[in-house]
Coordinates of N, CA, C and O and ligand atoms in Angstrom, one line a residue:
M1 N 80.0 83.2 109.8 CA 78.7 83.3 109.3 C 78.7 83.0 107.8 O 79.6 83.4 107.1
L2 N 77.7 82.2 107.3 CA 77.7 81.9 105.9 C 77.3 83.1 105.1 O 76.5 83.9 105.5
D3 N 77.9 83.2 103.9 CA 77.6 84.3 103.0 C 76.7 83.8 101.9 O 77.1 82.9 101.1
H4 N 75.5 84.3 101.9 CA 74.5 83.8 100.9 C 74.4 84.7 99.7 O 73.4 84.6 99.0
K5 N 75.3 85.6 99.6 CA 75.2 86.5 98.4 C 75.3 85.8 97.1 O 76.1 84.9 97.0
Q6 N 74.5 86.1 96.2 CA 74.5 85.6 94.8 C 75.3 86.5 93.9 O 75.6 87.7 94.3
V7 N 75.6 86.0 92.7 CA 76.4 86.8 91.8 C 75.8 88.2 91.6 O 76.5 89.2 91.6
Q8 N 74.5 88.3 91.4 CA 73.9 89.6 91.1 C 74.0 90.6 92.3 O 74.0 91.8 92.1
D9 N 74.2 90.0 93.5 CA 74.3 90.9 94.6 C 75.6 91.7 94.7 O 75.8 92.6 95.4
Y10 N 76.6 91.2 93.9 CA 77.9 91.9 93.8 C 78.0 92.9 92.7 O 79.0 93.6 92.6
I11 N 76.9 93.0 91.9 CA 77.0 93.9 90.8 C 76.2 95.2 91.1 O 75.2 95.2 91.7
R12 N 76.9 96.4 90.8 CA 76.2 97.6 91.1 C 75.7 98.3 89.9 O 76.3 98.1 88.8
T13 N 74.7 99.2 90.0 CA 74.2 99.9 88.9 C 74.6 101.4 89.0 O 74.3 102.0 90.0
I14 N 75.2 101.9 87.9 CA 75.6 103.3 87.9 C 74.7 104.0 86.9 O 74.7 103.8 85.7
P15 N 73.8 104.9 87.4 CA 72.9 105.6 86.5 C 73.7 106.6 85.6 O 74.7 107.2 86.1
N16 N 73.2 106.8 84.4 CA 73.7 107.9 83.5 C 75.2 107.7 83.1 O 75.9 108.6 83.0
F17 N 75.6 106.4 83.0 CA 77.0 106.1 82.5 C 76.8 105.1 81.4 O 76.1 104.1 81.5
P18 N 77.5 105.3 80.2 CA 78.4 106.4 79.9 C 77.6 107.6 79.3 O 78.2 108.6 79.0
H19 N 76.3 107.5 79.2 CA 75.5 108.6 78.7 C 74.2 108.7 79.6 O 73.8 107.8 80.2
D20 N 73.6 109.9 79.5 CA 72.4 110.1 80.2 C 71.4 109.1 79.8 O 71.2 108.7 78.7
G21 N 70.6 108.6 80.8 CA 69.6 107.6 80.5 C 70.0 106.1 80.5 O 69.2 105.3 80.5
I22 N 71.3 105.9 80.6 CA 71.8 104.5 80.6 C 72.0 104.1 82.0 O 72.6 104.8 82.8
M23 N 71.5 102.9 82.4 CA 71.8 102.3 83.7 C 72.9 101.3 83.5 O 72.7 100.2 82.9
F24 N 74.1 101.6 83.8 CA 75.3 100.7 83.5 C 75.5 99.7 84.6 O 75.5 100.1 85.8
R25 N 75.5 98.5 84.3 CA 75.7 97.4 85.2 C 77.2 97.2 85.4 O 77.9 96.8 84.5
D26 N 77.7 97.6 86.6 CA 79.1 97.6 86.9 C 79.6 96.3 87.6 O 79.2 96.1 88.7
V27 N 80.4 95.5 86.8 CA 80.8 94.3 87.3 C 82.2 94.3 88.0 O 82.7 93.3 88.5
T28 N 82.7 95.5 88.1 CA 84.0 95.6 88.8 C 83.9 95.2 90.3 O 84.8 94.7 90.9
T29 N 82.7 95.5 90.9 CA 82.5 95.1 92.3 C 82.4 93.6 92.4 O 82.7 93.1 93.5
L30 N 82.0 92.9 91.4 CA 81.9 91.5 91.4 C 83.4 90.9 91.2 O 83.8 90.1 92.0
F31 N 84.1 91.5 90.3 CA 85.5 91.0 90.0 C 86.4 91.3 91.3 O 87.3 90.5 91.5
Q32 N 86.2 92.4 92.0 CA 87.2 92.7 93.0 C 86.9 91.9 94.3 O 87.7 92.0 95.2
D33 N 85.8 91.2 94.4 CA 85.5 90.4 95.6 C 85.9 89.0 95.4 O 85.5 88.4 94.4
P34 N 86.8 88.4 96.2 CA 87.3 87.1 96.0 C 86.2 86.0 95.9 O 86.3 85.1 95.0
R35 N 85.2 86.1 96.7 CA 84.1 85.1 96.7 C 83.3 85.4 95.5 O 82.9 84.4 94.8
G36 N 83.0 86.6 95.2 CA 82.1 86.9 94.1 C 82.7 86.5 92.7 O 82.1 85.9 91.9
F37 N 84.0 86.8 92.6 CA 84.7 86.4 91.3 C 84.8 84.9 91.1 O 84.5 84.4 90.1
R38 N 85.1 84.2 92.2 CA 85.1 82.7 92.1 C 83.7 82.2 91.8 O 83.6 81.3 90.9
L39 N 82.7 82.7 92.5 CA 81.3 82.3 92.2 C 81.0 82.5 90.7 O 80.4 81.6 90.1
A40 N 81.3 83.7 90.2 CA 80.9 84.0 88.8 C 81.7 83.0 87.8 O 81.0 82.5 86.9
V41 N 83.0 82.8 88.0 CA 83.7 82.0 87.1 C 83.2 80.5 87.2 O 83.0 79.9 86.2
D42 N 83.0 80.1 88.4 CA 82.6 78.7 88.6 C 81.2 78.5 88.0 O 81.0 77.4 87.3
Q43 N 80.3 79.4 88.1 CA 79.0 79.3 87.5 C 79.0 79.4 86.0 O 78.2 78.8 85.3
L44 N 79.9 80.3 85.5 CA 80.0 80.5 84.1 C 80.4 79.2 83.4 O 79.8 78.8 82.3
L45 N 81.3 78.4 84.0 CA 81.8 77.2 83.3 C 81.1 76.0 83.6 O 81.2 75.0 82.9
A46 N 80.3 76.0 84.7 CA 79.6 74.8 85.2 C 78.9 73.9 84.1 O 79.1 72.7 84.0
P47 N 78.1 74.6 83.2 CA 77.4 73.7 82.2 C 78.3 73.1 81.2 O 77.9 72.2 80.4
F48 N 79.5 73.6 81.1 CA 80.4 73.1 80.0 C 81.5 72.1 80.4 O 82.2 71.6 79.6
V49 N 81.5 71.8 81.8 CA 82.5 70.8 82.2 C 82.2 69.5 81.6 O 81.0 69.0 81.5
G50 N 83.2 68.8 81.0 CA 83.0 67.5 80.4 C 82.6 67.6 79.0 O 82.5 66.6 78.3
Q51 N 82.2 68.8 78.5 CA 81.9 69.0 77.0 C 83.2 69.2 76.2 O 84.2 69.6 76.8
R52 N 83.1 68.9 74.9 CA 84.3 69.2 74.1 C 84.5 70.6 73.8 O 83.7 71.3 73.1
I53 N 85.5 71.2 74.4 CA 85.9 72.6 74.2 C 87.4 72.6 73.9 O 88.1 72.1 74.6
D54 N 87.7 73.2 72.7 CA 89.1 73.3 72.4 C 89.7 74.6 72.9 O 90.9 74.7 73.4
K55 N 89.0 75.7 72.8 CA 89.5 77.0 73.3 C 88.3 77.8 73.9 O 87.2 77.6 73.5
V56 N 88.7 78.8 74.7 CA 87.7 79.8 75.2 C 88.1 81.1 74.5 O 89.3 81.5 74.4
A57 N 87.1 81.9 74.0 CA 87.3 83.2 73.4 C 86.6 84.2 74.3 O 85.5 83.9 74.9
G58 N 87.2 85.4 74.5 CA 86.6 86.4 75.3 C 86.6 87.7 74.5 O 87.4 88.0 73.7
L59 N 85.5 88.5 74.8 CA 85.3 89.8 74.1 C 85.8 90.9 74.9 O 85.6 91.0 76.1
E60 N 86.6 91.8 74.3 CA 87.2 93.0 75.0 C 86.1 93.8 75.7 O 85.1 94.1 75.0
A61 N 86.4 94.2 76.9 CA 87.5 94.0 77.7 C 87.2 93.1 78.9 O 88.1 92.3 79.3
R62 N 86.0 93.2 79.4 CA 85.7 92.4 80.6 C 85.6 90.9 80.2 O 85.7 90.0 81.1
G63 N 85.3 90.6 79.0 CA 85.3 89.2 78.6 C 86.7 88.5 78.7 O 86.9 87.3 78.7
F64 N 87.8 89.4 78.7 CA 89.1 88.8 78.9 C 89.3 88.4 80.3 O 90.0 87.3 80.5
I65 N 88.8 89.1 81.2 CA 89.0 88.8 82.7 C 88.3 87.5 83.0 O 88.8 86.6 83.6
L66 N 87.0 87.4 82.5 CA 86.2 86.2 82.8 C 86.7 85.0 82.0 O 86.9 83.9 82.5
G67 N 86.9 85.3 80.7 CA 87.3 84.2 79.8 C 88.6 83.6 80.1 O 88.8 82.4 80.0
G68 N 89.5 84.5 80.5 CA 90.9 84.0 80.9 C 90.8 83.1 82.1 O 91.4 82.0 82.2
A69 N 90.0 83.4 83.1 CA 89.8 82.6 84.3 C 89.1 81.3 83.9 O 89.4 80.2 84.4
V70 N 88.1 81.4 83.1 CA 87.3 80.2 82.6 C 88.3 79.2 81.9 O 88.3 78.0 82.1
A71 N 89.1 79.8 81.0 CA 90.0 79.0 80.2 C 91.0 78.3 81.1 O 91.3 77.1 81.0
H72 N 91.6 79.0 82.1 CA 92.5 78.4 83.0 C 91.9 77.3 83.8 O 92.5 76.2 83.9
Q73 N 90.7 77.5 84.3 CA 90.0 76.5 85.1 C 89.7 75.2 84.3 O 89.7 74.1 84.8
L74 N 89.4 75.4 83.0 CA 89.1 74.3 82.1 C 90.4 73.7 81.4 O 90.3 72.8 80.7
S75 N 91.5 74.3 81.7 CA 92.8 74.0 81.1 C 92.8 74.0 79.6 O 93.2 73.1 78.9
K76 N 92.2 75.2 79.1 CA 92.1 75.4 77.7 C 92.9 76.7 77.3 O 93.2 77.5 78.2
G77 N 93.2 76.9 76.1 CA 93.8 78.1 75.6 C 92.7 79.2 75.6 O 91.5 79.0 75.5
F78 N 93.2 80.5 75.6 CA 92.3 81.6 75.5 C 92.6 82.5 74.3 O 93.8 82.7 74.0
V79 N 91.6 82.9 73.6 CA 91.7 83.8 72.4 C 91.0 85.1 72.6 O 89.8 85.1 72.9
P80 N 91.7 86.2 72.5 CA 91.0 87.5 72.6 C 90.4 88.0 71.3 O 91.0 87.9 70.3
I81 N 89.2 88.5 71.4 CA 88.5 89.2 70.3 C 88.5 90.7 70.7 O 88.0 91.1 71.7
R82 N 89.3 91.5 69.8 CA 89.6 92.8 70.2 C 89.0 93.9 69.4 O 88.6 93.6 68.2
K83 N 88.9 95.1 69.9 CA 88.5 96.2 69.1 C 89.5 96.5 68.0 O 90.7 96.1 68.1
A84 N 89.1 97.1 67.0 CA 89.9 97.3 65.8 C 91.3 98.0 66.1 O 91.3 98.9 66.9
G85 N 92.3 97.4 65.5 CA 93.6 98.1 65.6 C 94.5 97.7 66.7 O 95.6 98.2 66.9
K86 N 94.1 96.7 67.6 CA 94.8 96.4 68.8 C 95.7 95.1 68.6 O 96.6 95.0 69.4
L87 N 95.3 94.2 67.7 CA 96.0 92.9 67.6 C 97.2 93.1 66.7 O 97.0 93.7 65.6
P88 N 98.4 92.6 67.0 CA 99.6 92.9 66.3 C 99.8 92.1 65.0 O 100.4 92.6 64.1
A89 N 99.3 90.9 64.9 CA 99.5 90.0 63.7 C 98.4 90.2 62.7 O 97.5 91.1 62.8
R90 N 98.3 89.3 61.7 CA 97.3 89.4 60.7 C 95.9 89.0 61.3 O 95.8 88.1 62.0
T91 N 94.9 89.9 61.0 CA 93.6 89.7 61.6 C 92.5 89.6 60.5 O 92.8 90.0 59.3
I92 N 91.4 89.1 60.9 CA 90.1 89.4 60.1 C 89.2 90.2 61.0 O 89.3 90.2 62.2
A93 N 88.4 91.0 60.3 CA 87.5 92.0 61.0 C 86.1 91.8 60.7 O 85.7 91.2 59.7
Q94 N 85.3 92.2 61.7 CA 83.8 92.1 61.5 C 83.2 93.3 62.1 O 83.4 93.7 63.2
D95 N 82.4 94.0 61.2 CA 81.6 95.2 61.6 C 80.3 94.8 62.3 O 79.8 93.8 62.0
Y96 N 79.8 95.7 63.2 CA 78.5 95.5 63.7 C 77.9 96.8 64.1 O 78.6 97.8 64.2
E97 N 76.6 96.8 64.3 CA 75.8 98.0 64.5 C 75.8 98.3 66.0 O 75.6 97.5 66.8
L98 N 76.0 99.6 66.3 CA 75.8 100.1 67.7 C 74.5 100.9 67.7 O 73.9 101.2 66.6
E99 N 74.1 101.4 68.9 CA 72.9 102.2 68.9 C 73.1 103.5 68.0 O 72.2 103.9 67.3
Y100 N 74.3 104.1 68.1 CA 74.7 105.2 67.3 C 75.9 104.8 66.5 O 77.0 104.8 67.1
G101 N 75.8 104.4 65.2 CA 77.0 104.1 64.5 C 77.4 102.7 64.4 O 76.5 101.8 64.6
R102 N 78.7 102.4 64.1 CA 79.1 101.1 63.9 C 80.4 100.8 64.7 O 81.1 101.8 65.0
A103 N 80.8 99.6 64.9 CA 82.0 99.2 65.5 C 82.6 98.0 64.8 O 81.9 97.4 64.1
T104 N 83.9 97.8 65.1 CA 84.6 96.6 64.5 C 85.3 95.8 65.5 O 86.0 96.4 66.4
V105 N 85.2 94.5 65.4 CA 86.0 93.7 66.3 C 86.9 92.8 65.4 O 86.6 92.6 64.2
E106 N 88.1 92.4 65.9 CA 89.0 91.6 65.1 C 89.6 90.4 65.9 O 89.5 90.4 67.1
I107 N 90.1 89.5 65.1 CA 90.7 88.3 65.7 C 91.9 87.9 64.9 O 91.9 88.2 63.7
H108 N 92.9 87.4 65.5 CA 94.1 86.9 64.7 C 93.6 85.7 63.8 O 92.8 84.9 64.2
D109 N 94.1 85.8 62.5 CA 93.5 84.8 61.6 C 94.0 83.4 61.8 O 93.5 82.4 61.1
D110 N 95.0 83.2 62.7 CA 95.5 81.9 63.0 C 95.0 81.5 64.5 O 95.6 80.6 65.1
A111 N 94.0 82.1 65.0 CA 93.6 81.9 66.4 C 92.9 80.5 66.5 O 93.0 79.9 67.6
F112 N 92.3 80.0 65.5 CA 91.6 78.7 65.5 C 91.9 77.9 64.3 O 92.2 78.5 63.2
S113 N 91.9 76.6 64.5 CA 92.0 75.7 63.3 C 90.6 75.3 63.0 O 89.7 75.2 63.9
P114 N 90.3 75.0 61.7 CA 89.0 74.5 61.3 C 88.6 73.3 62.1 O 89.4 72.4 62.4
G115 N 87.3 73.3 62.6 CA 86.8 72.2 63.4 C 87.0 72.3 64.9 O 86.4 71.6 65.6
E116 N 87.8 73.3 65.3 CA 87.9 73.5 66.8 C 86.5 74.0 67.4 O 85.8 74.7 66.7
T117 N 86.3 73.6 68.6 CA 85.1 74.1 69.3 C 85.4 75.1 70.3 O 86.4 75.0 71.0
V118 N 84.6 76.1 70.4 CA 84.9 77.3 71.2 C 83.8 77.7 72.1 O 82.6 77.7 71.7
L119 N 84.1 78.1 73.3 CA 83.2 78.7 74.3 C 83.4 80.2 74.3 O 84.6 80.6 74.5
L120 N 82.4 81.0 74.0 CA 82.5 82.5 73.9 C 82.0 83.1 75.2 O 80.9 82.8 75.6
V121 N 82.9 83.9 75.8 CA 82.5 84.5 77.1 C 82.6 86.0 77.1 O 83.4 86.6 76.5
D122 N 81.6 86.7 77.7 CA 81.6 88.1 77.9 C 80.9 88.4 79.3 O 80.2 87.5 79.8
D123 N 81.0 89.7 79.7 CA 80.4 90.0 81.0 C 78.9 90.2 80.8 O 78.1 89.8 81.7
L124 N 78.4 90.8 79.7 CA 77.0 91.2 79.6 C 76.5 91.1 78.2 O 77.2 91.4 77.2
L125 N 75.3 90.6 78.1 CA 74.6 90.5 76.8 C 73.5 91.5 76.8 O 72.5 91.4 77.6
A126 N 73.5 92.4 75.8 CA 72.5 93.5 75.7 C 71.8 93.2 74.4 O 70.9 92.4 74.3
T127 N 72.1 93.9 73.3 CA 71.5 93.7 72.0 C 72.0 92.4 71.3 O 71.4 91.9 70.4
G128 N 73.2 92.0 71.8 CA 73.8 90.8 71.1 C 74.6 91.1 70.0 O 75.2 90.2 69.4
G129 N 74.8 92.4 69.6 CA 75.6 92.7 68.4 C 77.0 92.4 68.6 O 77.7 91.9 67.6
T130 N 77.6 92.6 69.7 CA 79.0 92.3 70.0 C 79.3 90.8 69.9 O 80.2 90.3 69.3
A131 N 78.4 90.1 70.6 CA 78.5 88.6 70.6 C 78.4 88.0 69.2 O 79.1 87.1 68.8
E132 N 77.4 88.5 68.5 CA 77.1 88.0 67.1 C 78.4 88.3 66.3 O 78.8 87.4 65.5
A133 N 79.0 89.4 66.4 CA 80.2 89.7 65.6 C 81.3 88.8 66.0 O 82.0 88.3 65.1
G134 N 81.5 88.5 67.3 CA 82.5 87.5 67.7 C 82.2 86.1 67.2 O 83.2 85.5 66.7
I135 N 81.0 85.7 67.2 CA 80.6 84.4 66.7 C 81.0 84.3 65.2 O 81.5 83.3 64.7
K136 N 80.6 85.4 64.5 CA 80.9 85.4 63.0 C 82.4 85.2 62.8 O 82.9 84.5 61.9
L137 N 83.2 85.9 63.6 CA 84.7 85.9 63.4 C 85.2 84.4 63.6 O 86.0 83.9 62.8
I138 N 84.7 83.8 64.7 CA 85.1 82.4 65.0 C 84.7 81.5 63.9 O 85.5 80.7 63.4
E139 N 83.5 81.7 63.4 CA 83.0 80.8 62.4 C 83.7 81.0 61.0 O 83.9 80.1 60.3
R140 N 84.1 82.3 60.8 CA 84.8 82.5 59.5 C 86.2 81.8 59.5 O 86.7 81.6 58.5
L141 N 86.7 81.5 60.7 CA 88.0 80.8 60.7 C 87.7 79.2 60.7 O 88.7 78.5 60.9
G142 N 86.5 78.8 60.6 CA 86.2 77.4 60.4 C 86.0 76.7 61.8 O 85.8 75.5 61.8
A143 N 86.0 77.5 62.9 CA 85.7 76.9 64.2 C 84.2 77.0 64.5 O 83.5 77.7 63.8
E144 N 83.8 76.3 65.5 CA 82.4 76.2 65.9 C 82.2 76.7 67.3 O 82.9 76.3 68.2
V145 N 81.2 77.6 67.5 CA 80.9 78.1 68.8 C 79.9 77.1 69.5 O 78.8 77.0 69.0
M146 N 80.4 76.4 70.5 CA 79.6 75.3 71.1 C 78.7 75.9 72.2 O 77.8 75.3 72.7
G147 N 79.0 77.2 72.6 CA 78.2 77.8 73.7 C 78.6 79.2 73.9 O 79.8 79.6 73.5
T148 N 77.7 80.0 74.5 CA 78.1 81.4 74.9 C 77.7 81.5 76.4 O 76.8 80.9 76.9
A149 N 78.6 82.3 77.1 CA 78.3 82.4 78.6 C 78.5 83.9 79.0 O 79.5 84.5 78.6
F150 N 77.6 84.4 79.8 CA 77.6 85.8 80.2 C 77.2 85.9 81.7 O 76.4 85.0 82.2
V151 N 77.8 86.9 82.4 CA 77.3 87.0 83.8 C 75.9 87.6 83.8 O 75.1 87.2 84.5
V152 N 75.7 88.7 82.9 CA 74.4 89.4 82.9 C 73.7 89.3 81.6 O 74.4 89.5 80.6
D153 N 72.4 89.0 81.6 CA 71.6 89.0 80.4 C 70.6 90.1 80.6 O 69.9 90.2 81.6
L154 N 70.5 91.1 79.6 CA 69.4 92.1 79.7 C 68.4 91.7 78.6 O 68.5 92.1 77.5
P155 N 67.4 90.9 79.0 CA 66.5 90.3 78.0 C 65.7 91.3 77.2 O 65.4 91.0 76.0
D156 N 65.4 92.4 77.8 CA 64.6 93.4 77.1 C 65.3 93.9 75.8 O 64.7 94.5 74.9
L157 N 66.6 93.8 75.8 CA 67.4 94.3 74.7 C 67.5 93.3 73.5 O 68.1 93.6 72.5
G158 N 67.1 92.1 73.8 CA 66.9 91.1 72.7 C 68.1 90.3 72.3 O 68.0 89.5 71.4
G159 N 69.2 90.4 73.1 CA 70.4 89.6 72.7 C 70.2 88.1 72.8 O 70.7 87.4 71.9
R160 N 69.6 87.7 73.8 CA 69.4 86.2 73.9 C 68.6 85.7 72.8 O 69.0 84.7 72.1
A161 N 67.5 86.4 72.4 CA 66.6 85.9 71.3 C 67.4 85.9 70.0 O 67.3 85.0 69.2
R162 N 68.2 87.0 69.9 CA 69.1 87.1 68.6 C 70.1 85.9 68.5 O 70.2 85.3 67.5
L163 N 70.7 85.6 69.6 CA 71.7 84.5 69.6 C 71.0 83.1 69.4 O 71.5 82.3 68.7
E164 N 69.9 83.0 70.1 CA 69.2 81.7 70.0 C 68.6 81.5 68.6 O 68.6 80.4 68.1
A165 N 68.2 82.6 68.0 CA 67.8 82.5 66.6 C 68.9 82.0 65.6 O 68.6 81.5 64.6
M166 N 70.2 82.3 66.1 CA 71.3 81.8 65.3 C 71.6 80.3 65.6 O 72.6 79.8 65.1
G167 N 70.8 79.7 66.6 CA 71.1 78.4 67.0 C 72.1 78.2 68.1 O 72.6 77.2 68.4
M168 N 72.4 79.4 68.8 CA 73.4 79.4 69.9 C 72.7 79.0 71.2 O 71.6 79.5 71.5
S169 N 73.5 78.4 72.0 CA 73.0 78.2 73.4 C 73.6 79.4 74.2 O 74.7 79.8 74.0
V170 N 72.7 80.0 75.1 CA 73.1 81.1 75.9 C 73.0 80.8 77.3 O 71.9 80.4 77.8
H171 N 74.1 80.9 78.0 CA 74.1 80.6 79.5 C 74.4 82.0 80.2 O 75.4 82.6 79.9
A172 N 73.5 82.4 81.0 CA 73.7 83.7 81.8 C 73.4 83.4 83.2 O 72.5 82.7 83.6
L173 N 74.1 84.1 84.1 CA 74.0 83.9 85.5 C 72.9 84.7 86.2 O 72.4 84.3 87.2
C174 N 72.6 85.9 85.6 CA 71.5 86.6 86.1 C 70.9 87.6 85.0 O 71.6 87.8 84.0
S175 N 69.7 88.0 85.2 CA 69.1 88.9 84.2 C 68.4 90.1 84.9 O 68.1 90.0 86.1
Ligands
5GP1 P1 75.6 94.4 73.0 O1 76.5 94.3 71.9 O2 75.0 93.1 73.4 O3 74.5 95.4 72.8 O4 76.4 95.0 74.2 C1 77.2 94.1 75.0 C2 78.6 94.6 75.1 O5 78.6 96.0 75.6 C3 79.4 93.8 76.0 O6 80.8 93.6 75.5 C4 79.4 94.5 77.3 O7 80.7 94.5 78.0 C5 79.1 96.0 76.9 N1 78.0 96.6 77.8 C6 76.9 97.2 77.3 N2 76.2 97.6 78.4 C7 76.8 97.3 79.5 C8 76.6 97.4 80.9 O8 75.6 98.0 81.4 N3 77.5 97.0 81.8 C9 78.6 96.3 81.3 N4 79.4 95.8 82.3 N5 78.9 96.1 80.0 C10 78.0 96.6 79.1

């Protein structure tokens, strides 16, 4: 029998995680299903086939799983953007605002050469703060973000509008 499930059908919602009142979109059920995972990776990279991409960057942690698979499929290198203190060599850091407080992401300072073009991947776009910090890190190394790709966009939280206002193209599989 044909399976007509779409990417969003593999994602479950967990109420009150990690805090009361949050509806957490859990993509582990998408990742653990062989058809769901392939569908998501294939759809994430589809608009970028044939475009000039030198590297794929992924945001910790679920952006590593998706970005690694996208990079492999496109035969490109993969660059991790990590939470503070995790990368072993010399890094540059970027702070960003959270709902409560601030956070920092880092990248190795030799991850990109000036002029390289980068596809940025993560599982979910909410306020866009994490993605914006990642974009800034990539741009501070002289590389250019040619596109961003997410499995889920939560448009009410404004991330897409925020990234588009920076001139970014935003590709999302479901919202
Ligand atoms: P933002 O910075 O856009 O507000 O939040 C997006 C970041 O937080 C992404 O790295 C994403 O992995 C994580 N995130 C926030 N809410 C959720 C959620 O409901 N589900 C998942 N899977 N990740 C989330």
